[in-house]
PDB file of C-alpha atoms in Angstrom:
ATOM      1  CA  GLY Z   1      -9.763  43.684  -3.428  1.00 54.00           C
ATOM      2  CA  ALA Z   2      -8.622  45.820  -6.820  1.00 68.00           C
ATOM      3  CA  ARG Z   3      -5.338  44.468  -6.352  1.00 91.00           C
ATOM      4  CA  ALA Z   4      -6.497  40.919  -7.013  1.00 93.00           C
ATOM      5  CA  PHE Z   5      -8.075  38.872  -9.488  1.00 94.00           C
ATOM      6  CA  ALA Z   6      -9.169  35.256 -10.027  1.00 95.00           C
ATOM      7  CA  ARG Z   7      -9.370  32.950 -12.755  1.00 96.00           C
ATOM      8  CA  ASP Z   8     -10.830  28.807 -13.079  1.00 96.00           C
ATOM      9  CA  ASP Z   9      -7.672  27.575 -14.501  1.00 96.00           C
ATOM     10  CA  ARG Z  10      -4.407  28.571 -16.127  1.00 96.00           C
ATOM     11  CA  ALA Z  11      -5.908  28.234 -20.080  1.00 97.00           C
ATOM     12  CA  SER Z  12      -8.316  31.545 -19.002  1.00 96.00           C
ATOM     13  CA  ALA Z  13      -5.515  33.641 -17.032  1.00 96.00           C
ATOM     14  CA  GLU Z  14      -3.104  33.404 -20.392  1.00 97.00           C
ATOM     15  CA  ALA Z  15      -6.311  34.109 -22.915  1.00 97.00           C
ATOM     16  CA  ARG Z  16      -7.190  37.475 -21.198  1.00 95.00           C
ATOM     17  CA  ASP Z  17      -5.892  41.083 -19.585  1.00 96.00           C
ATOM     18  CA  ALA Z  18      -5.344  41.666 -16.258  1.00 95.00           C
ATOM     19  CA  PRO Z  19      -6.920  43.898 -14.602  1.00 92.00           C
ATOM     20  CA  THR Z  20      -5.078  47.191 -14.868  1.00 90.00           C
ATOM     21  CA  GLY Z  21      -3.173  47.335 -11.358  1.00 92.00           C
ATOM     22  CA  ALA Z  22      -3.868  43.746 -10.075  1.00 95.00           C
ATOM     23  CA  THR Z  23      -0.699  42.461  -8.345  1.00 96.00           C
ATOM     24  CA  THR Z  24      -1.810  39.068  -7.608  1.00 97.00           C
ATOM     25  CA  LEU Z  25      -3.920  36.431  -9.660  1.00 97.00           C
ATOM     26  CA  GLU Z  26      -5.230  32.871  -8.147  1.00 96.00           C
ATOM     27  CA  LEU Z  27      -5.980  29.807 -10.464  1.00 96.00           C
ATOM     28  CA  MET Z  28      -8.627  27.782  -9.017  1.00 96.00           C
ATOM     29  CA  GLY Z  29      -7.358  24.794 -10.919  1.00 96.00           C
ATOM     30  CA  TYR Z  30      -4.406  24.274 -13.852  1.00 96.00           C
ATOM     31  CA  PHE Z  31      -6.851  22.554 -15.829  1.00 96.00           C
ATOM     32  CA  ASP Z  32     -10.189  23.220 -14.530  1.00 93.00           C
ATOM     33  CA  ALA Z  33     -11.824  24.826 -11.335  1.00 94.00           C
ATOM     34  CA  GLY Z  34     -11.192  22.323  -7.950  1.00 89.00           C
ATOM     35  CA  ALA Z  35      -9.879  19.555 -10.499  1.00 89.00           C
ATOM     36  CA  GLY Z  36      -5.965  19.958  -8.738  1.00 93.00           C
ATOM     37  CA  GLY Z  37      -3.291  22.474  -9.284  1.00 95.00           C
ATOM     38  CA  ARG Z  38      -4.819  25.778  -6.874  1.00 96.00           C
ATOM     39  CA  ALA Z  39      -2.103  28.507  -6.359  1.00 96.00           C
ATOM     40  CA  ARG Z  40      -1.706  31.670  -6.269  1.00 97.00           C
ATOM     41  CA  TYR Z  41       0.659  33.812  -8.181  1.00 97.00           C
ATOM     42  CA  ARG Z  42       2.626  37.539  -7.679  1.00 97.00           C
ATOM     43  CA  ARG Z  43       2.893  39.894 -10.293  1.00 97.00           C
ATOM     44  CA  VAL Z  44       7.112  40.246 -11.515  1.00 97.00           C
ATOM     45  CA  GLY Z  45       8.492  42.554 -13.820  1.00 95.00           C
ATOM     46  CA  ASP Z  46      10.797  39.978 -15.416  1.00 97.00           C
ATOM     47  CA  GLU Z  47       9.794  36.654 -16.850  1.00 97.00           C
ATOM     48  CA  PRO Z  48      11.155  34.066 -13.886  1.00 97.00           C
ATOM     49  CA  GLY Z  49      14.204  31.440 -14.803  1.00 95.00           C
ATOM     50  CA  HIS Z  50      12.298  28.297 -14.109  1.00 97.00           C
ATOM     51  CA  ALA Z  51       8.252  26.910 -14.753  1.00 96.00           C
ATOM     52  CA  GLY Z  52       6.233  28.199 -11.835  1.00 97.00           C
ATOM     53  CA  LYS Z  53       5.261  31.449 -14.060  1.00 97.00           C
ATOM     54  CA  LEU Z  54       2.500  32.446 -16.563  1.00 97.00           C
ATOM     55  CA  LYS Z  55       1.870  35.105 -18.750  1.00 97.00           C
ATOM     56  CA  THR Z  56      -1.444  37.147 -19.199  1.00 97.00           C
ATOM     57  CA  ALA Z  57      -2.621  38.600 -22.500  1.00 97.00           C
ATOM     58  CA  ASP Z  58      -1.408  42.099 -21.999  1.00 96.00           C
ATOM     59  CA  GLY Z  59       2.008  40.139 -21.414  1.00 97.00           C
ATOM     60  CA  ALA Z  60       2.439  40.767 -18.030  1.00 97.00           C
ATOM     61  CA  TRP Z  61       4.617  38.116 -16.015  1.00 98.00           C
ATOM     62  CA  TRP Z  62       3.203  36.487 -13.232  1.00 98.00           C
ATOM     63  CA  GLU Z  63       5.434  33.724 -10.746  1.00 98.00           C
ATOM     64  CA  LEU Z  64       3.748  31.618  -8.341  1.00 97.00           C
ATOM     65  CA  ALA Z  65       3.468  32.555  -4.832  1.00 96.00           C
ATOM     66  CA  ALA Z  66       2.600  29.647  -2.658  1.00 93.00           C
ATOM     67  CA  PRO Z  67       5.104  28.973   0.665  1.00 94.00           C
ATOM     68  CA  VAL Z  68       5.003  25.077  -0.707  1.00 97.00           C
ATOM     69  CA  LEU Z  69       4.970  23.800  -3.963  1.00 98.00           C
ATOM     70  CA  ARG Z  70       3.050  20.747  -5.329  1.00 97.00           C
ATOM     71  CA  PRO Z  71       3.456  18.900  -8.586  1.00 97.00           C
ATOM     72  CA  GLU Z  72      -0.498  19.621  -9.645  1.00 97.00           C
ATOM     73  CA  MET Z  73       0.677  23.177  -9.453  1.00 97.00           C
ATOM     74  CA  PHE Z  74       2.329  21.830 -12.632  1.00 98.00           C
ATOM     75  CA  GLY Z  75       0.228  19.893 -14.420  1.00 96.00           C
ATOM     76  CA  ALA Z  76       0.796  17.084 -12.163  1.00 96.00           C
ATOM     77  CA  VAL Z  77      -3.456  16.208 -11.389  1.00 92.00           C
ATOM     78  CA  VAL Z  78      -4.234  12.988 -12.621  1.00 91.00           C
ATOM     79  CA  GLY Z  79      -1.934  11.190  -9.048  1.00 90.00           C
ATOM     80  CA  ASP Z  80      -2.584   7.190 -10.602  1.00 92.00           C
ATOM     81  CA  GLY Z  81       1.243   6.434 -10.456  1.00 92.00           C
ATOM     82  CA  GLU Z  82       0.524   5.244 -14.355  1.00 93.00           C
ATOM     83  CA  THR Z  83      -0.638   8.403 -16.237  1.00 96.00           C
ATOM     84  CA  ASP Z  84       3.120  10.127 -17.735  1.00 97.00           C
ATOM     85  CA  GLU Z  85       3.754  12.999 -15.534  1.00 97.00           C
ATOM     86  CA  THR Z  86       7.042  12.912 -15.879  1.00 98.00           C
ATOM     87  CA  GLN Z  87       6.917  16.365 -17.029  1.00 98.00           C
ATOM     88  CA  ALA Z  88       4.833  18.435 -14.804  1.00 98.00           C
ATOM     89  CA  ILE Z  89       7.973  16.697 -11.773  1.00 98.00           C
ATOM     90  CA  TYR Z  90      10.531  17.439 -13.640  1.00 98.00           C
ATOM     91  CA  ASP Z  91       9.323  21.198 -13.833  1.00 98.00           C
ATOM     92  CA  ALA Z  92       8.380  21.006 -10.028  1.00 98.00           C
ATOM     93  CA  LEU Z  93      11.442  19.639  -9.002  1.00 98.00           C
ATOM     94  CA  ARG Z  94      13.247  22.918 -11.202  1.00 98.00           C
ATOM     95  CA  CYS Z  95      11.073  25.003  -9.981  1.00 98.00           C
ATOM     96  CA  ALA Z  96      11.963  23.404  -6.079  1.00 98.00           C
ATOM     97  CA  MET Z  97      15.713  23.798  -7.009  1.00 97.00           C
ATOM     98  CA  VAL Z  98      15.366  27.919  -8.579  1.00 97.00           C
ATOM     99  CA  THR Z  99      13.261  28.832  -5.784  1.00 97.00           C
ATOM    100  CA  ARG Z 100      14.550  26.965  -2.517  1.00 96.00           C
ATOM    101  CA  LEU Z 101      10.585  25.527  -1.469  1.00 97.00           C
ATOM    102  CA  VAL Z 102       9.778  22.365  -0.298  1.00 98.00           C
ATOM    103  CA  LEU Z 103       7.889  20.304  -3.803  1.00 98.00           C
ATOM    104  CA  GLU Z 104       5.799  18.233  -1.762  1.00 98.00           C
ATOM    105  CA  VAL Z 105       4.670  15.215  -2.634  1.00 97.00           C
ATOM    106  CA  THR Z 106       0.859  13.658  -1.730  1.00 96.00           C
ATOM    107  CA  ARG Z 107      -0.279  11.242  -4.707  1.00 95.00           C
ATOM    108  CA  SER Z 108       1.136   9.049  -6.374  1.00 96.00           C
ATOM    109  CA  HIS Z 109       3.283  10.219  -9.907  1.00 97.00           C
ATOM    110  CA  ALA Z 110       4.464   8.034 -13.077  1.00 97.00           C
ATOM    111  CA  ILE Z 111       7.996   8.884 -14.386  1.00 97.00           C
ATOM    112  CA  PHE Z 112       8.966   7.681 -17.703  1.00 97.00           C
ATOM    113  CA  GLN Z 113      12.521   9.393 -18.376  1.00 97.00           C
ATOM    114  CA  ASP Z 114      15.464   9.966 -16.301  1.00 97.00           C
ATOM    115  CA  LEU Z 115      14.525  13.159 -14.561  1.00 98.00           C
ATOM    116  CA  VAL Z 116      18.073  15.115 -14.400  1.00 98.00           C
ATOM    117  CA  LEU Z 117      19.029  18.184 -11.544  1.00 98.00           C
ATOM    118  CA  ALA Z 118      21.729  19.934 -11.772  1.00 97.00           C
ATOM    119  CA  ALA Z 119      21.512  21.190  -8.006  1.00 97.00           C
ATOM    120  CA  ALA Z 120      19.923  20.722  -4.736  1.00 97.00           C
ATOM    121  CA  PHE Z 121      16.550  20.324  -3.717  1.00 98.00           C
ATOM    122  CA  HIS Z 122      14.238  19.676  -0.618  1.00 98.00           C
ATOM    123  CA  LEU Z 123      11.398  17.099  -2.023  1.00 98.00           C
ATOM    124  CA  ARG Z 124       8.756  15.809   0.792  1.00 98.00           C
ATOM    125  CA  GLY Z 125       6.192  13.243   0.583  1.00 97.00           C
ATOM    126  CA  GLY Z 126       2.959  14.787   2.528  1.00 92.00           C
ATOM    127  CA  HIS Z 127       0.412  12.802   4.080  1.00 81.00           C
ATOM    128  CA  GLY Z 128       2.305   9.162   4.087  1.00 80.00           C
ATOM    129  CA  SER Z 129       1.152   8.749   0.241  1.00 86.00           C
ATOM    130  CA  GLY Z 130       3.561  10.465  -1.981  1.00 95.00           C
ATOM    131  CA  GLU Z 131       5.608   8.270  -3.857  1.00 96.00           C
ATOM    132  CA  LEU Z 132       7.174   8.326  -7.371  1.00 97.00           C
ATOM    133  CA  GLN Z 133       6.674   5.275  -9.259  1.00 97.00           C
ATOM    134  CA  LEU Z 134       9.651   5.331 -12.141  1.00 96.00           C
ATOM    135  CA  TYR Z 135       9.444   2.933 -15.394  1.00 95.00           C
ATOM    136  CA  GLY Z 136      11.452   1.633 -17.757  1.00 92.00           C
ATOM    137  CA  GLY Z 137      14.213   1.606 -15.461  1.00 92.00           C
ATOM    138  CA  CYS Z 138      14.529   5.355 -15.362  1.00 94.00           C
ATOM    139  CA  THR Z 139      16.625   7.798 -12.316  1.00 96.00           C
ATOM    140  CA  LEU Z 140      16.379  10.519 -10.242  1.00 98.00           C
ATOM    141  CA  ARG Z 141      19.735  12.247 -11.134  1.00 97.00           C
ATOM    142  CA  VAL Z 142      21.465  14.788  -9.515  1.00 97.00           C
ATOM    143  CA  ILE Z 143      24.649  16.014 -11.023  1.00 97.00           C
ATOM    144  CA  ARG Z 144      26.398  19.414 -12.212  1.00 96.00           C
ATOM    145  CA  GLY Z 145      28.363  19.252 -15.287  1.00 94.00           C
ATOM    146  CA  ASP Z 146      30.424  16.826 -15.251  1.00 93.00           C
ATOM    147  CA  GLY Z 147      29.829  15.535 -11.598  1.00 92.00           C
ATOM    148  CA  SER Z 148      32.783  16.992 -10.231  1.00 91.00           C
ATOM    149  CA  GLN Z 149      31.449  19.553  -8.748  1.00 94.00           C
ATOM    150  CA  THR Z 150      29.582  19.380  -5.732  1.00 94.00           C
ATOM    151  CA  VAL Z 151      26.142  19.709  -4.685  1.00 96.00           C
ATOM    152  CA  ARG Z 152      25.039  20.721  -1.439  1.00 96.00           C
ATOM    153  CA  HIS Z 153      22.297  20.759   1.069  1.00 97.00           C
ATOM    154  CA  GLY Z 154      19.612  18.491  -0.149  1.00 98.00           C
ATOM    155  CA  VAL Z 155      16.617  16.324   1.382  1.00 98.00           C
ATOM    156  CA  ILE Z 156      14.861  14.306   0.110  1.00 98.00           C
ATOM    157  CA  GLU Z 157      12.562  12.900   3.329  1.00 98.00           C
ATOM    158  CA  ASN Z 158       9.270  10.478   4.017  1.00 97.00           C
ATOM    159  CA  ILE Z 159       8.688   9.697  -0.068  1.00 98.00           C
ATOM    160  CA  ARG Z 160       8.228   5.808  -1.713  1.00 97.00           C
ATOM    161  CA  ILE Z 161      10.484   5.764  -4.266  1.00 97.00           C
ATOM    162  CA  GLU Z 162       9.707   2.600  -5.971  1.00 96.00           C
ATOM    163  CA  ASP Z 163      10.595   0.909  -9.655  1.00 94.00           C
ATOM    164  CA  ALA Z 164       7.461   0.227 -11.387  1.00 92.00           C
ATOM    165  CA  THR Z 165       8.467  -2.096 -13.885  1.00 88.00           C
ATOM    166  CA  ASP Z 166      10.919  -5.483 -14.509  1.00 82.00           C
ATOM    167  CA  GLN Z 167      14.233  -4.951 -15.589  1.00 78.00           C
ATOM    168  CA  PRO Z 168      16.587  -7.132 -16.659  1.00 78.00           C
ATOM    169  CA  ALA Z 169      19.243  -8.834 -14.469  1.00 76.00           C
ATOM    170  CA  TRP Z 170      21.689  -6.559 -12.495  1.00 72.00           C
ATOM    171  CA  LEU Z 171      19.881  -3.194 -14.321  1.00 76.00           C
ATOM    172  CA  PRO Z 172      23.473  -0.557 -13.571  1.00 74.00           C
ATOM    173  CA  GLU Z 173      20.921   2.404 -12.787  1.00 86.00           C
ATOM    174  CA  PRO Z 174      19.625   3.090  -9.126  1.00 93.00           C
ATOM    175  CA  MET Z 175      16.281   4.663  -8.488  1.00 96.00           C
ATOM    176  CA  LEU Z 176      18.315   7.614  -6.802  1.00 97.00           C
ATOM    177  CA  GLU Z 177      21.744   9.135  -7.947  1.00 96.00           C
ATOM    178  CA  ILE Z 178      23.551  11.859  -6.386  1.00 96.00           C
ATOM    179  CA  TRP Z 179      27.354  12.462  -7.586  1.00 94.00           C
ATOM    180  CA  ARG Z 180      30.221  14.098  -5.383  1.00 93.00           C
ATOM    181  CA  SER Z 181      27.427  15.945  -2.243  1.00 92.00           C
ATOM    182  CA  ALA Z 182      27.587  17.206   1.261  1.00 94.00           C
ATOM    183  CA  SER Z 183      25.240  18.320   3.487  1.00 96.00           C
ATOM    184  CA  TRP Z 184      22.507  15.928   1.882  1.00 97.00           C
ATOM    185  CA  ARG Z 185      19.743  14.576   4.240  1.00 98.00           C
ATOM    186  CA  ILE Z 186      17.355  11.741   2.837  1.00 98.00           C
ATOM    187  CA  THR Z 187      15.197  10.742   5.870  1.00 98.00           C
ATOM    188  CA  GLY Z 188      12.309   8.261   6.391  1.00 97.00           C
ATOM    189  CA  CYS Z 189      11.825   6.836   2.614  1.00 97.00           C
ATOM    190  CA  ILE Z 190      11.031   3.608   1.554  1.00 97.00           C
ATOM    191  CA  PHE Z 191      13.477   2.964  -1.864  1.00 97.00           C
ATOM    192  CA  ASP Z 192      11.158  -0.308  -3.663  1.00 96.00           C
ATOM    193  CA  GLY Z 193      13.522  -2.430  -6.286  1.00 92.00           C
ATOM    194  CA  ARG Z 194      10.632  -4.226  -7.015  1.00 88.00           C
ATOM    195  CA  VAL Z 195      12.307  -7.172  -8.473  1.00 86.00           C
ATOM    196  CA  ARG Z 196      16.468  -6.894  -6.611  1.00 87.00           C
ATOM    197  CA  ARG Z 197      17.561  -5.741 -10.286  1.00 87.00           C
ATOM    198  CA  ARG Z 198      18.516  -2.331  -8.953  1.00 89.00           C
ATOM    199  CA  ILE Z 199      20.759  -0.040  -6.709  1.00 92.00           C
ATOM    200  CA  GLY Z 200      18.394   1.722  -4.872  1.00 94.00           C
ATOM    201  CA  VAL Z 201      20.547   4.909  -3.656  1.00 95.00           C
ATOM    202  CA  TRP Z 202      23.529   5.759  -5.589  1.00 94.00           C
ATOM    203  CA  VAL Z 203      25.235   8.900  -3.173  1.00 93.00           C
ATOM    204  CA  GLY Z 204      28.547  10.187  -3.896  1.00 91.00           C
ATOM    205  CA  ARG Z 205      28.284   8.970  -7.193  1.00 89.00           C
ATOM    206  CA  GLY Z 206      31.745   9.285  -9.319  1.00 85.00           C
ATOM    207  CA  SER Z 207      33.649  11.021  -6.003  1.00 86.00           C
ATOM    208  CA  THR Z 208      33.018  10.914  -2.292  1.00 90.00           C
ATOM    209  CA  ILE Z 209      29.609  12.375  -0.351  1.00 92.00           C
ATOM    210  CA  TRP Z 210      30.368  13.916   3.555  1.00 92.00           C
ATOM    211  CA  ALA Z 211      28.926  15.399   6.363  1.00 94.00           C
ATOM    212  CA  SER Z 212      25.221  14.280   4.866  1.00 95.00           C
ATOM    213  CA  ALA Z 213      22.622  12.153   6.776  1.00 96.00           C
ATOM    214  CA  ILE Z 214      20.876   8.385   5.270  1.00 95.00           C
ATOM    215  CA  ARG Z 215      19.238   7.802   8.067  1.00 97.00           C
ATOM    216  CA  ASP Z 216      16.061   6.127   8.802  1.00 97.00           C
ATOM    217  CA  ASN Z 217      14.875   5.279   5.325  1.00 97.00           C
ATOM    218  CA  ARG Z 218      13.888   1.131   4.383  1.00 96.00           C
ATOM    219  CA  PHE Z 219      15.316  -0.465   1.062  1.00 95.00           C
ATOM    220  CA  HIS Z 220      13.495  -3.133   0.058  1.00 95.00           C
ATOM    221  CA  ALA Z 221      14.135  -5.811  -2.927  1.00 93.00           C
ATOM    222  CA  CYS Z 222      16.852  -3.461  -4.547  1.00 92.00           C
ATOM    223  CA  GLN Z 223      20.145  -5.601  -5.707  1.00 90.00           C
ATOM    224  CA  ILE Z 224      21.760  -3.207  -3.119  1.00 90.00           C
ATOM    225  CA  GLY Z 225      20.086  -1.612  -0.746  1.00 91.00           C
ATOM    226  CA  VAL Z 226      22.330   1.549  -1.022  1.00 90.00           C
ATOM    227  CA  ALA Z 227      25.953   2.665  -2.409  1.00 89.00           C
ATOM    228  CA  VAL Z 228      28.455   4.998  -1.046  1.00 88.00           C
ATOM    229  CA  GLY Z 229      30.613   6.657  -2.998  1.00 83.00           C
ATOM    230  CA  ASP Z 230      32.816   5.487  -6.526  1.00 75.00           C
ATOM    231  CA  THR Z 231      36.389   7.134  -6.390  1.00 67.00           C
ATOM    232  CA  GLY Z 232      37.218   9.521  -3.827  1.00 69.00           C
ATOM    233  CA  ASP Z 233      36.016   9.029   0.220  1.00 73.00           C
ATOM    234  CA  ALA Z 234      32.665   9.219   2.304  1.00 81.00           C
ATOM    235  CA  THR Z 235      33.669  10.698   5.108  1.00 85.00           C
ATOM    236  CA  HIS Z 236      31.852  12.650   8.244  1.00 92.00           C
ATOM    237  CA  ASN Z 237      28.480  11.400   7.145  1.00 93.00           C
ATOM    238  CA  ASP Z 238      25.680   9.447   9.390  1.00 94.00           C
ATOM    239  CA  PHE Z 239      24.112   6.240   8.062  1.00 92.00           C
ATOM    240  CA  SER Z 240      21.724   5.193  10.951  1.00 95.00           C
ATOM    241  CA  GLY Z 241      17.999   3.296  11.695  1.00 96.00           C
ATOM    242  CA  ASN Z 242      17.865   1.932   7.550  1.00 95.00           C
ATOM    243  CA  THR Z 243      16.366  -0.871   7.237  1.00 94.00           C
ATOM    244  CA  ALA Z 244      17.439  -3.185   4.507  1.00 91.00           C
ATOM    245  CA  ASP Z 245      15.144  -6.573   3.511  1.00 92.00           C
ATOM    246  CA  HIS Z 246      15.145  -8.182   0.599  1.00 91.00           C
ATOM    247  CA  ASN Z 247      17.725  -7.378  -1.182  1.00 90.00           C
ATOM    248  CA  ARG Z 248      19.776  -9.388  -3.381  1.00 88.00           C
ATOM    249  CA  ILE Z 249      22.946  -8.914  -1.487  1.00 83.00           C
ATOM    250  CA  ALA Z 250      22.274  -7.479   2.060  1.00 65.00           C
ATOM    251  CA  GLY Z 251      24.638  -5.276   2.982  1.00 57.00           C
ATOM    252  CA  ALA Z 252      25.799  -1.626   1.848  1.00 55.00           C
TER     253      ALA Z 252
END
């Protein structure tokens, strides 16, 4: 109807005025129609504080109105696990962090730089194929301030995170690192360290972790599967159903 309109891709939407009175915009793709990144946007009065947005030529701001976020909505449309999609994945994670929507990953995406988030998010693998490939020893890190402030209520589930390149012996940086944390849920994931030289997951780094569930994950070919806490305590957590195999150190 008159209140909705569509464009083939992001560039064509940004290059034209929105129809008068339109409140909904649908992109048929991020770079090209049908190539990935189809999404619906709603008109908003001010610029959104995350990357799930665009501005049409008339100056109107539009915000993602999808029930579930996907990396393709931020330009990660290759999904071959080799092409650098660091910025798109970072933008998608930040949008999930700000909007509290689920980010669902259904392809293999390559990360070449540390991804640092200052608040919790919900990251989910979909269709049994969601994967983040970490190149050059980079890390997915969650830390607020200097690490002394608690980050609460994050969820990471059913996704594979893999070290994609050979690393020097005893690389100190883990694949997933969460500093002072509470009420996190990490379930059904696979952390593959490739050559047993990286920690899979370090939770409560710099302090403590409590009231969290680390369940039903597989820690494979890591230096250590899970490192828990640092200078503080780890209390009221559920570590159950996890599998550790082919790690340099068998336990946590």
